[in-house]
mmCIF file of C-alpha atoms in Angstrom:
data_model
loop_
_atom_site.group_PDB
_atom_site.id
_atom_site.type_symbol
_atom_site.label_atom_id
_atom_site.label_comp_id
_atom_site.label_asym_id
_atom_site.label_seq_id
_atom_site.Cartn_x
_atom_site.Cartn_y
_atom_site.Cartn_z
ATOM 1 C CA UNK Z 1 0.005 0.188 0.441
ATOM 2 C CA UNK Z 2 3.200 2.643 0.181
ATOM 3 C CA UNK Z 3 5.901 2.511 -1.425
ATOM 4 C CA UNK Z 4 8.854 1.899 1.048
ATOM 5 C CA UNK Z 5 11.429 1.362 -2.055
ATOM 6 C CA UNK Z 6 14.525 3.388 -0.871
ATOM 7 C CA UNK Z 7 15.556 3.944 -4.694
ATOM 8 C CA UNK Z 8 12.138 6.164 -5.206
ATOM 9 C CA UNK Z 9 12.901 9.796 -6.014
ATOM 10 C CA UNK Z 10 9.962 10.356 -4.231
ATOM 11 C CA UNK Z 11 12.141 9.152 -1.137
ATOM 12 C CA UNK Z 12 15.388 9.723 -1.718
ATOM 13 C CA UNK Z 13 16.930 12.244 0.307
ATOM 14 C CA UNK Z 14 18.246 15.576 -1.682
ATOM 15 C CA UNK Z 15 21.917 16.296 -0.505
ATOM 16 C CA UNK Z 16 22.276 19.549 -2.212
ATOM 17 C CA UNK Z 17 18.052 20.077 -1.408
ATOM 18 C CA UNK Z 18 18.932 23.469 0.575
ATOM 19 C CA UNK Z 19 22.598 24.094 -0.800
ATOM 20 C CA UNK Z 20 23.478 26.403 -3.617
ATOM 21 C CA UNK Z 21 25.658 24.071 -6.027
ATOM 22 C CA UNK Z 22 26.600 26.886 -8.735
ATOM 23 C CA UNK Z 23 28.073 30.204 -8.474
ATOM 24 C CA UNK Z 24 28.236 30.442 -11.768
ATOM 25 C CA UNK Z 25 24.635 30.734 -12.395
ATOM 26 C CA UNK Z 26 24.124 32.742 -8.865
ATOM 27 C CA UNK Z 27 26.121 35.283 -10.018
ATOM 28 C CA UNK Z 28 24.528 35.428 -13.626
ATOM 29 C CA UNK Z 29 21.032 35.929 -12.207
ATOM 30 C CA UNK Z 30 22.936 38.509 -9.594
ATOM 31 C CA UNK Z 31 24.138 40.222 -12.519
ATOM 32 C CA UNK Z 32 20.707 40.416 -14.338
ATOM 33 C CA UNK Z 33 19.127 41.237 -11.702
ATOM 34 C CA UNK Z 34 21.197 44.404 -10.918
ATOM 35 C CA UNK Z 35 21.532 45.426 -14.486
ATOM 36 C CA UNK Z 36 17.755 45.532 -14.852
ATOM 37 C CA UNK Z 37 17.512 47.287 -11.404
ATOM 38 C CA UNK Z 38 20.087 49.902 -13.096
ATOM 39 C CA UNK Z 39 18.299 50.448 -16.384
ATOM 40 C CA UNK Z 40 14.470 50.312 -14.535
ATOM 41 C CA UNK Z 41 15.961 53.565 -12.061
ATOM 42 C CA UNK Z 42 17.261 55.340 -15.990
ATOM 43 C CA UNK Z 43 14.491 54.751 -18.360
ATOM 44 C CA UNK Z 44 11.892 55.923 -14.690
ATOM 45 C CA UNK Z 45 13.863 59.342 -14.387
ATOM 46 C CA UNK Z 46 13.788 59.828 -18.417
ATOM 47 C CA UNK Z 47 9.940 59.378 -17.891
ATOM 48 C CA UNK Z 48 9.441 61.886 -15.034
ATOM 49 C CA UNK Z 49 12.130 64.135 -17.437
ATOM 50 C CA UNK Z 50 11.074 63.459 -20.964
ATOM 51 C CA UNK Z 51 7.056 61.832 -20.804
ATOM 52 C CA UNK Z 52 7.343 60.687 -23.950
ATOM 53 C CA UNK Z 53 5.874 56.732 -25.220
ATOM 54 C CA UNK Z 54 9.438 55.125 -26.282
ATOM 55 C CA UNK Z 55 10.899 56.123 -23.152
ATOM 56 C CA UNK Z 56 7.599 55.478 -20.989
ATOM 57 C CA UNK Z 57 7.349 52.020 -23.072
ATOM 58 C CA UNK Z 58 11.287 51.199 -21.928
ATOM 59 C CA UNK Z 59 10.432 51.518 -17.931
ATOM 60 C CA UNK Z 60 7.789 49.602 -18.118
ATOM 61 C CA UNK Z 61 9.748 46.462 -20.424
ATOM 62 C CA UNK Z 62 12.694 46.886 -18.178
ATOM 63 C CA UNK Z 63 10.586 47.019 -14.707
ATOM 64 C CA UNK Z 64 8.770 43.352 -16.171
ATOM 65 C CA UNK Z 65 12.110 41.962 -16.425
ATOM 66 C CA UNK Z 66 13.285 42.914 -13.296
ATOM 67 C CA UNK Z 67 10.725 42.384 -10.829
ATOM 68 C CA UNK Z 68 10.708 38.687 -12.508
ATOM 69 C CA UNK Z 69 14.217 38.648 -12.267
ATOM 70 C CA UNK Z 70 13.648 39.212 -8.980
ATOM 71 C CA UNK Z 71 10.804 36.385 -7.919
ATOM 72 C CA UNK Z 72 13.125 34.065 -9.957
ATOM 73 C CA UNK Z 73 16.147 35.258 -7.778
ATOM 74 C CA UNK Z 74 13.762 34.543 -4.511
ATOM 75 C CA UNK Z 75 12.959 30.777 -5.038
ATOM 76 C CA UNK Z 76 15.960 29.722 -6.933
ATOM 77 C CA UNK Z 77 19.098 31.402 -4.499
ATOM 78 C CA UNK Z 78 18.481 28.954 -1.571
ATOM 79 C CA UNK Z 79 20.605 30.486 0.984
ATOM 80 C CA UNK Z 80 18.855 33.639 2.113
ATOM 81 C CA UNK Z 81 21.361 35.697 3.942
ATOM 82 C CA UNK Z 82 22.905 35.102 -0.170
ATOM 83 C CA UNK Z 83 19.547 36.558 -1.493
ATOM 84 C CA UNK Z 84 19.513 38.951 1.005
ATOM 85 C CA UNK Z 85 23.015 40.404 0.068
ATOM 86 C CA UNK Z 86 22.089 39.880 -3.604
ATOM 87 C CA UNK Z 87 19.007 42.073 -2.855
ATOM 88 C CA UNK Z 88 21.427 45.081 -1.715
ATOM 89 C CA UNK Z 89 22.750 45.623 -4.537
ATOM 90 C CA UNK Z 90 19.429 45.251 -6.197
ATOM 91 C CA UNK Z 91 17.898 48.242 -4.351
ATOM 92 C CA UNK Z 92 20.900 49.728 -4.913
ATOM 93 C CA UNK Z 93 20.613 49.782 -8.741
ATOM 94 C CA UNK Z 94 16.783 50.591 -8.595
ATOM 95 C CA UNK Z 95 17.830 54.019 -6.599
ATOM 96 C CA UNK Z 96 20.745 54.719 -8.719
ATOM 97 C CA UNK Z 97 19.399 57.514 -11.186
ATOM 98 C CA UNK Z 98 17.507 58.586 -7.872
ATOM 99 C CA UNK Z 99 21.101 59.177 -6.209
ATOM 100 C CA UNK Z 100 22.715 60.889 -8.686
ATOM 101 C CA UNK Z 101 20.041 63.440 -9.123
ATOM 102 C CA UNK Z 102 18.591 63.899 -5.526
ATOM 103 C CA UNK Z 103 20.199 63.116 -2.886
ATOM 104 C CA UNK Z 104 18.149 63.722 0.331
ATOM 105 C CA UNK Z 105 16.335 62.311 3.583
ATOM 106 C CA UNK Z 106 13.693 61.279 2.145
ATOM 107 C CA UNK Z 107 15.180 59.009 -0.709
ATOM 108 C CA UNK Z 108 17.385 57.812 2.001
ATOM 109 C CA UNK Z 109 14.430 56.946 3.512
ATOM 110 C CA UNK Z 110 12.623 55.523 0.650
ATOM 111 C CA UNK Z 111 15.729 53.241 0.284
ATOM 112 C CA UNK Z 112 15.371 51.574 3.222
ATOM 113 C CA UNK Z 113 11.776 50.853 2.435
ATOM 114 C CA UNK Z 114 12.079 49.641 -0.397
ATOM 115 C CA UNK Z 115 15.155 46.984 0.472
ATOM 116 C CA UNK Z 116 12.634 46.147 3.762
ATOM 117 C CA UNK Z 117 9.702 45.116 0.671
ATOM 118 C CA UNK Z 118 11.855 43.345 -1.445
ATOM 119 C CA UNK Z 119 13.334 41.056 1.456
ATOM 120 C CA UNK Z 120 9.492 40.508 2.911
ATOM 121 C CA UNK Z 121 9.596 39.013 -0.884
ATOM 122 C CA UNK Z 122 11.931 36.653 -0.536
ATOM 123 C CA UNK Z 123 10.748 35.337 3.012
ATOM 124 C CA UNK Z 124 7.426 35.297 1.264
ATOM 125 C CA UNK Z 125 8.768 33.427 -1.689
ATOM 126 C CA UNK Z 126 10.998 30.934 1.062
ATOM 127 C CA UNK Z 127 8.353 30.383 2.767
ATOM 128 C CA UNK Z 128 5.913 29.210 0.653
ATOM 129 C CA UNK Z 129 8.274 27.130 -1.998
ATOM 130 C CA UNK Z 130 8.699 25.507 1.582
ATOM 131 C CA UNK Z 131 5.286 24.838 2.084
ATOM 132 C CA UNK Z 132 4.422 23.060 -1.615
ATOM 133 C CA UNK Z 133 5.406 19.308 -1.627
ATOM 134 C CA UNK Z 134 4.906 20.257 -5.378
ATOM 135 C CA UNK Z 135 5.568 23.379 -6.666
ATOM 136 C CA UNK Z 136 3.269 26.078 -7.805
ATOM 137 C CA UNK Z 137 5.255 29.256 -9.805
ATOM 138 C CA UNK Z 138 2.101 31.286 -10.275
ATOM 139 C CA UNK Z 139 1.509 30.282 -6.412
ATOM 140 C CA UNK Z 140 4.013 31.673 -5.304
ATOM 141 C CA UNK Z 141 4.957 34.598 -7.314
ATOM 142 C CA UNK Z 142 0.905 35.588 -6.371
ATOM 143 C CA UNK Z 143 2.306 35.889 -2.827
ATOM 144 C CA UNK Z 144 5.538 37.772 -3.724
ATOM 145 C CA UNK Z 145 5.215 40.077 -6.844
ATOM 146 C CA UNK Z 146 3.248 42.829 -5.259
ATOM 147 C CA UNK Z 147 6.258 43.246 -2.355
ATOM 148 C CA UNK Z 148 8.391 43.433 -5.588
ATOM 149 C CA UNK Z 149 6.139 46.091 -6.844
ATOM 150 C CA UNK Z 150 5.521 47.737 -3.167
ATOM 151 C CA UNK Z 151 9.858 48.345 -3.243
ATOM 152 C CA UNK Z 152 9.476 50.136 -7.071
ATOM 153 C CA UNK Z 153 6.790 52.216 -6.483
ATOM 154 C CA UNK Z 154 7.948 53.698 -3.559
ATOM 155 C CA UNK Z 155 10.970 55.031 -5.375
ATOM 156 C CA UNK Z 156 9.145 55.779 -8.330
ATOM 157 C CA UNK Z 157 6.736 58.079 -6.182
ATOM 158 C CA UNK Z 158 9.950 59.293 -4.551
ATOM 159 C CA UNK Z 159 10.868 61.088 -8.034
ATOM 160 C CA UNK Z 160 7.378 62.760 -8.735
ATOM 161 C CA UNK Z 161 7.162 64.272 -5.343
ATOM 162 C CA UNK Z 162 10.296 66.139 -5.706
ATOM 163 C CA UNK Z 163 8.162 69.297 -5.832
ATOM 164 C CA UNK Z 164 6.313 68.054 -2.138
ATOM 165 C CA UNK Z 165 9.597 67.738 -0.281
ATOM 166 C CA UNK Z 166 9.388 68.991 3.120
ATOM 167 C CA UNK Z 167 12.637 71.054 1.869
ATOM 168 C CA UNK Z 168 11.897 72.505 -1.318
ATOM 169 C CA UNK Z 169 8.341 72.631 -1.433
ATOM 170 C CA UNK Z 170 6.866 74.108 -4.625
ATOM 171 C CA UNK Z 171 4.512 74.718 -6.960
ATOM 172 C CA UNK Z 172 5.199 74.571 -10.456
ATOM 173 C CA UNK Z 173 4.252 77.592 -13.257
ATOM 174 C CA UNK Z 174 3.103 75.186 -15.651
ATOM 175 C CA UNK Z 175 0.549 74.266 -12.968
ATOM 176 C CA UNK Z 176 -0.491 77.764 -11.719
ATOM 177 C CA UNK Z 177 -0.382 77.977 -15.279
ATOM 178 C CA UNK Z 178 -3.051 75.535 -16.045
ATOM 179 C CA UNK Z 179 -5.112 76.674 -13.401
ATOM 180 C CA UNK Z 180 -5.065 80.040 -14.312
ATOM 181 C CA UNK Z 181 -6.205 79.449 -18.328
ATOM 182 C CA UNK Z 182 -9.853 79.690 -17.906
ATOM 183 C CA UNK Z 183 -9.422 83.299 -16.305
ATOM 184 C CA UNK Z 184 -8.839 84.445 -19.189
ATOM 185 C CA UNK Z 185 -12.081 83.190 -21.097
ATOM 186 C CA UNK Z 186 -14.029 84.101 -17.756
ATOM 187 C CA UNK Z 187 -13.126 87.659 -17.849
ATOM 188 C CA UNK Z 188 -14.084 88.382 -21.663
ATOM 189 C CA UNK Z 189 -17.321 86.631 -20.887
ATOM 190 C CA UNK Z 190 -17.731 89.298 -17.917
ATOM 191 C CA UNK Z 191 -16.869 92.758 -20.332
ATOM 192 C CA UNK Z 192 -19.521 90.917 -22.158
ATOM 193 C CA UNK Z 193 -22.068 91.815 -19.696
ATOM 194 C CA UNK Z 194 -20.683 94.038 -17.002
ATOM 195 C CA UNK Z 195 -18.239 96.174 -19.805
ATOM 196 C CA UNK Z 196 -15.825 96.116 -17.627
ATOM 197 C CA UNK Z 197 -13.341 97.847 -19.686
ATOM 198 C CA UNK Z 198 -10.641 94.569 -20.147
ATOM 199 C CA UNK Z 199 -10.782 93.562 -24.435
ATOM 200 C CA UNK Z 200 -7.302 91.699 -24.236
ATOM 201 C CA UNK Z 201 -6.366 90.308 -21.818
ATOM 202 C CA UNK Z 202 -3.479 86.801 -21.171
ATOM 203 C CA UNK Z 203 -2.126 86.311 -17.487
ATOM 204 C CA UNK Z 204 1.491 85.896 -19.481
ATOM 205 C CA UNK Z 205 1.060 89.398 -20.152
ATOM 206 C CA UNK Z 206 2.882 92.643 -17.202
ATOM 207 C CA UNK Z 207 0.350 95.162 -15.401
ATOM 208 C CA UNK Z 208 1.481 98.008 -18.063
ATOM 209 C CA UNK Z 209 1.138 95.693 -21.375
ATOM 210 C CA UNK Z 210 -3.019 94.927 -20.043
ATOM 211 C CA UNK Z 211 -3.285 98.513 -19.343
ATOM 212 C CA UNK Z 212 -1.854 100.002 -22.083
ATOM 213 C CA UNK Z 213 -3.626 97.807 -24.448
ATOM 214 C CA UNK Z 214 -7.260 98.776 -23.281
ATOM 215 C CA UNK Z 215 -6.950 101.789 -22.328
ATOM 216 C CA UNK Z 216 -6.742 101.461 -18.530
ATOM 217 C CA UNK Z 217 -5.099 102.659 -15.388
ATOM 218 C CA UNK Z 218 -2.413 101.459 -14.541
ATOM 219 C CA UNK Z 219 -3.191 102.008 -11.049
ATOM 220 C CA UNK Z 220 -6.458 100.794 -10.657
ATOM 221 C CA UNK Z 221 -5.243 97.948 -12.017
ATOM 222 C CA UNK Z 222 -3.000 97.405 -9.258
ATOM 223 C CA UNK Z 223 -5.065 98.607 -6.899
ATOM 224 C CA UNK Z 224 -7.954 95.162 -7.653
ATOM 225 C CA UNK Z 225 -4.998 92.622 -7.945
ATOM 226 C CA UNK Z 226 -4.048 94.258 -4.152
ATOM 227 C CA UNK Z 227 -7.427 94.383 -3.233
ATOM 228 C CA UNK Z 228 -7.266 89.975 -3.645
ATOM 229 C CA UNK Z 229 -3.834 90.782 -1.914
ATOM 230 C CA UNK Z 230 -1.946 89.972 -4.376
ATOM 231 C CA UNK Z 231 1.171 92.714 -5.322
ATOM 232 C CA UNK Z 232 2.230 92.392 -8.821
ATOM 233 C CA UNK Z 233 4.987 94.825 -9.852
ATOM 234 C CA UNK Z 234 4.289 96.892 -12.966
ATOM 235 C CA UNK Z 235 7.409 94.666 -15.470
ATOM 236 C CA UNK Z 236 5.831 91.082 -13.785
ATOM 237 C CA UNK Z 237 3.150 89.483 -15.586
ATOM 238 C CA UNK Z 238 0.063 87.939 -14.041
ATOM 239 C CA UNK Z 239 1.861 84.177 -13.857
ATOM 240 C CA UNK Z 240 4.904 85.182 -12.862
ATOM 241 C CA UNK Z 241 3.107 87.298 -9.930
ATOM 242 C CA UNK Z 242 0.904 84.584 -8.532
ATOM 243 C CA UNK Z 243 3.150 82.205 -8.925
ATOM 244 C CA UNK Z 244 5.871 83.993 -6.553
ATOM 245 C CA UNK Z 245 2.764 84.937 -3.668
ATOM 246 C CA UNK Z 246 1.536 81.394 -3.549
ATOM 247 C CA UNK Z 247 5.460 79.591 -3.184
ATOM 248 C CA UNK Z 248 5.609 82.696 -0.986
ATOM 249 C CA UNK Z 249 3.513 81.006 1.591
ATOM 250 C CA UNK Z 250 4.500 78.096 0.857
ATOM 251 C CA UNK Z 251 7.892 78.549 2.253
ATOM 252 C CA UNK Z 252 5.703 79.897 5.532
ATOM 253 C CA UNK Z 253 4.488 77.180 5.690
ATOM 254 C CA UNK Z 254 4.892 75.710 9.679
ATOM 255 C CA UNK Z 255 6.773 72.506 8.945
ATOM 256 C CA UNK Z 256 4.463 69.520 9.873
ATOM 257 C CA UNK Z 257 2.154 71.356 7.707
ATOM 258 C CA UNK Z 258 4.533 70.796 4.818
ATOM 259 C CA UNK Z 259 5.533 67.043 6.218
ATOM 260 C CA UNK Z 260 1.523 66.613 5.790
ATOM 261 C CA UNK Z 261 1.730 68.108 2.304
ATOM 262 C CA UNK Z 262 4.327 65.628 0.825
ATOM 263 C CA UNK Z 263 2.878 62.622 2.661
ATOM 264 C CA UNK Z 264 -0.452 62.953 0.793
ATOM 265 C CA UNK Z 265 0.640 63.733 -2.490
ATOM 266 C CA UNK Z 266 3.391 60.791 -2.303
ATOM 267 C CA UNK Z 267 -0.033 58.098 -0.613
ATOM 268 C CA UNK Z 268 -2.208 59.709 -4.327
ATOM 269 C CA UNK Z 269 1.503 58.609 -6.593
ATOM 270 C CA UNK Z 270 1.854 55.422 -4.764
ATOM 271 C CA UNK Z 271 -1.798 54.362 -4.747
ATOM 272 C CA UNK Z 272 -1.681 56.025 -8.676
ATOM 273 C CA UNK Z 273 0.687 53.831 -9.169
ATOM 274 C CA UNK Z 274 0.277 50.723 -7.503
ATOM 275 C CA UNK Z 275 -3.672 50.509 -9.331
ATOM 276 C CA UNK Z 276 -1.865 50.354 -12.007
ATOM 277 C CA UNK Z 277 0.371 47.628 -11.498
ATOM 278 C CA UNK Z 278 -3.024 45.709 -10.378
ATOM 279 C CA UNK Z 279 -3.854 45.789 -14.029
ATOM 280 C CA UNK Z 280 -1.221 43.933 -15.109
ATOM 281 C CA UNK Z 281 -0.689 41.499 -12.875
ATOM 282 C CA UNK Z 282 -1.906 38.649 -14.418
ATOM 283 C CA UNK Z 283 0.802 40.087 -17.237
ATOM 284 C CA UNK Z 284 3.584 39.721 -14.859
ATOM 285 C CA UNK Z 285 2.253 36.095 -13.357
ATOM 286 C CA UNK Z 286 2.152 34.958 -16.883
ATOM 287 C CA UNK Z 287 5.706 35.638 -18.112
ATOM 288 C CA UNK Z 288 7.123 34.621 -14.606
ATOM 289 C CA UNK Z 289 5.665 30.773 -15.854
ATOM 290 C CA UNK Z 290 7.207 31.628 -20.104
ATOM 291 C CA UNK Z 291 9.961 32.082 -18.355
ATOM 292 C CA UNK Z 292 9.968 29.588 -15.290
ATOM 293 C CA UNK Z 293 9.395 27.098 -17.812
ATOM 294 C CA UNK Z 294 10.924 27.840 -20.592
ATOM 295 C CA UNK Z 295 14.643 28.016 -17.556
ATOM 296 C CA UNK Z 296 13.596 24.049 -17.003
ATOM 297 C CA UNK Z 297 13.893 23.565 -20.547
ATOM 298 C CA UNK Z 298 17.275 24.827 -21.134
ATOM 299 C CA UNK Z 299 18.567 23.370 -17.940
ATOM 300 C CA UNK Z 300 19.433 25.960 -15.933
ATOM 301 C CA UNK Z 301 17.872 24.624 -13.453
ATOM 302 C CA UNK Z 302 16.007 21.734 -12.597
ATOM 303 C CA UNK Z 303 13.743 19.376 -10.317
ATOM 304 C CA UNK Z 304 14.731 17.353 -7.288
ATOM 305 C CA UNK Z 305 13.000 15.268 -4.576
ATOM 306 C CA UNK Z 306 13.000 15.526 -0.711
ATOM 307 C CA UNK Z 307 12.345 13.201 1.554
ATOM 308 C CA UNK Z 308 10.909 14.540 4.298
ATOM 309 C CA UNK Z 309 10.759 14.078 8.064
ATOM 310 C CA UNK Z 310 8.405 15.234 10.427
ATOM 311 C CA UNK Z 311 6.567 14.486 14.409
ATOM 312 C CA UNK Z 312 3.512 13.616 13.858
ATOM 313 C CA UNK Z 313 0.480 12.618 16.648
ATOM 314 C CA UNK Z 314 -1.022 8.524 16.817
ATOM 315 C CA UNK Z 315 -3.305 7.416 19.556
#
């Protein structure tokens, strides 16, 4: 009834089951992981600076490859300490272009959090792997991949929340321009009904230019802006005046409020990117399975069997 044949593969104790036997293969995996991490960092930073379809595609491919390589590394490399050491290099790779361009205390905190997420992913993969009698890669990936994604999103979110860093919090001129743009149309509509005497206006015009174009006293316009708390110089455009006003107010914010603004911006960006990845988890799992099967077919890795002895309670 029971198979007691000691020659059975299922009952043979594999002496190398818990030992990494190929330094070369581990080196290849580690090298590919670090390279994919650096590429992910480079293209993610490039997307932030030059957001176009080409850069976005390269960043997405690099990040997907890193996720796949890191996951396979977490189940191929048996030594937790070796896995952890490789993860440190990959974390620094993910943060490499951030370190060069945007060194700050917040970045250091983000790097530590990213590493902890990767470490949690390794532990989750290895724990799930030990609990399975027959290896199910997709099931392991569902536990592990979200943590790898979290590590990446933490660092990407830091890139996009730079303008909200407490030490250099700043509202961009482009953002203010997009907010103020509708006021040009509203003023023109109001002029049609209220006869304000303002026929031509643009937020990029100076007070002097608006006064000259509409035959209005410059002092009247300056007083109008001062009545709502804006002091705009005659040689300064409305956009520049509002930009300086807003950022002067922000600089006077309490440090606690600055951190609250940064935290809110970071959380919003993090959740937005996280939801984007959530849509594509299934695609990541498919590619992980394909890569796993290809490596098996090529003989890069192979399955072995291990006898398991454990205590049981009997009556």
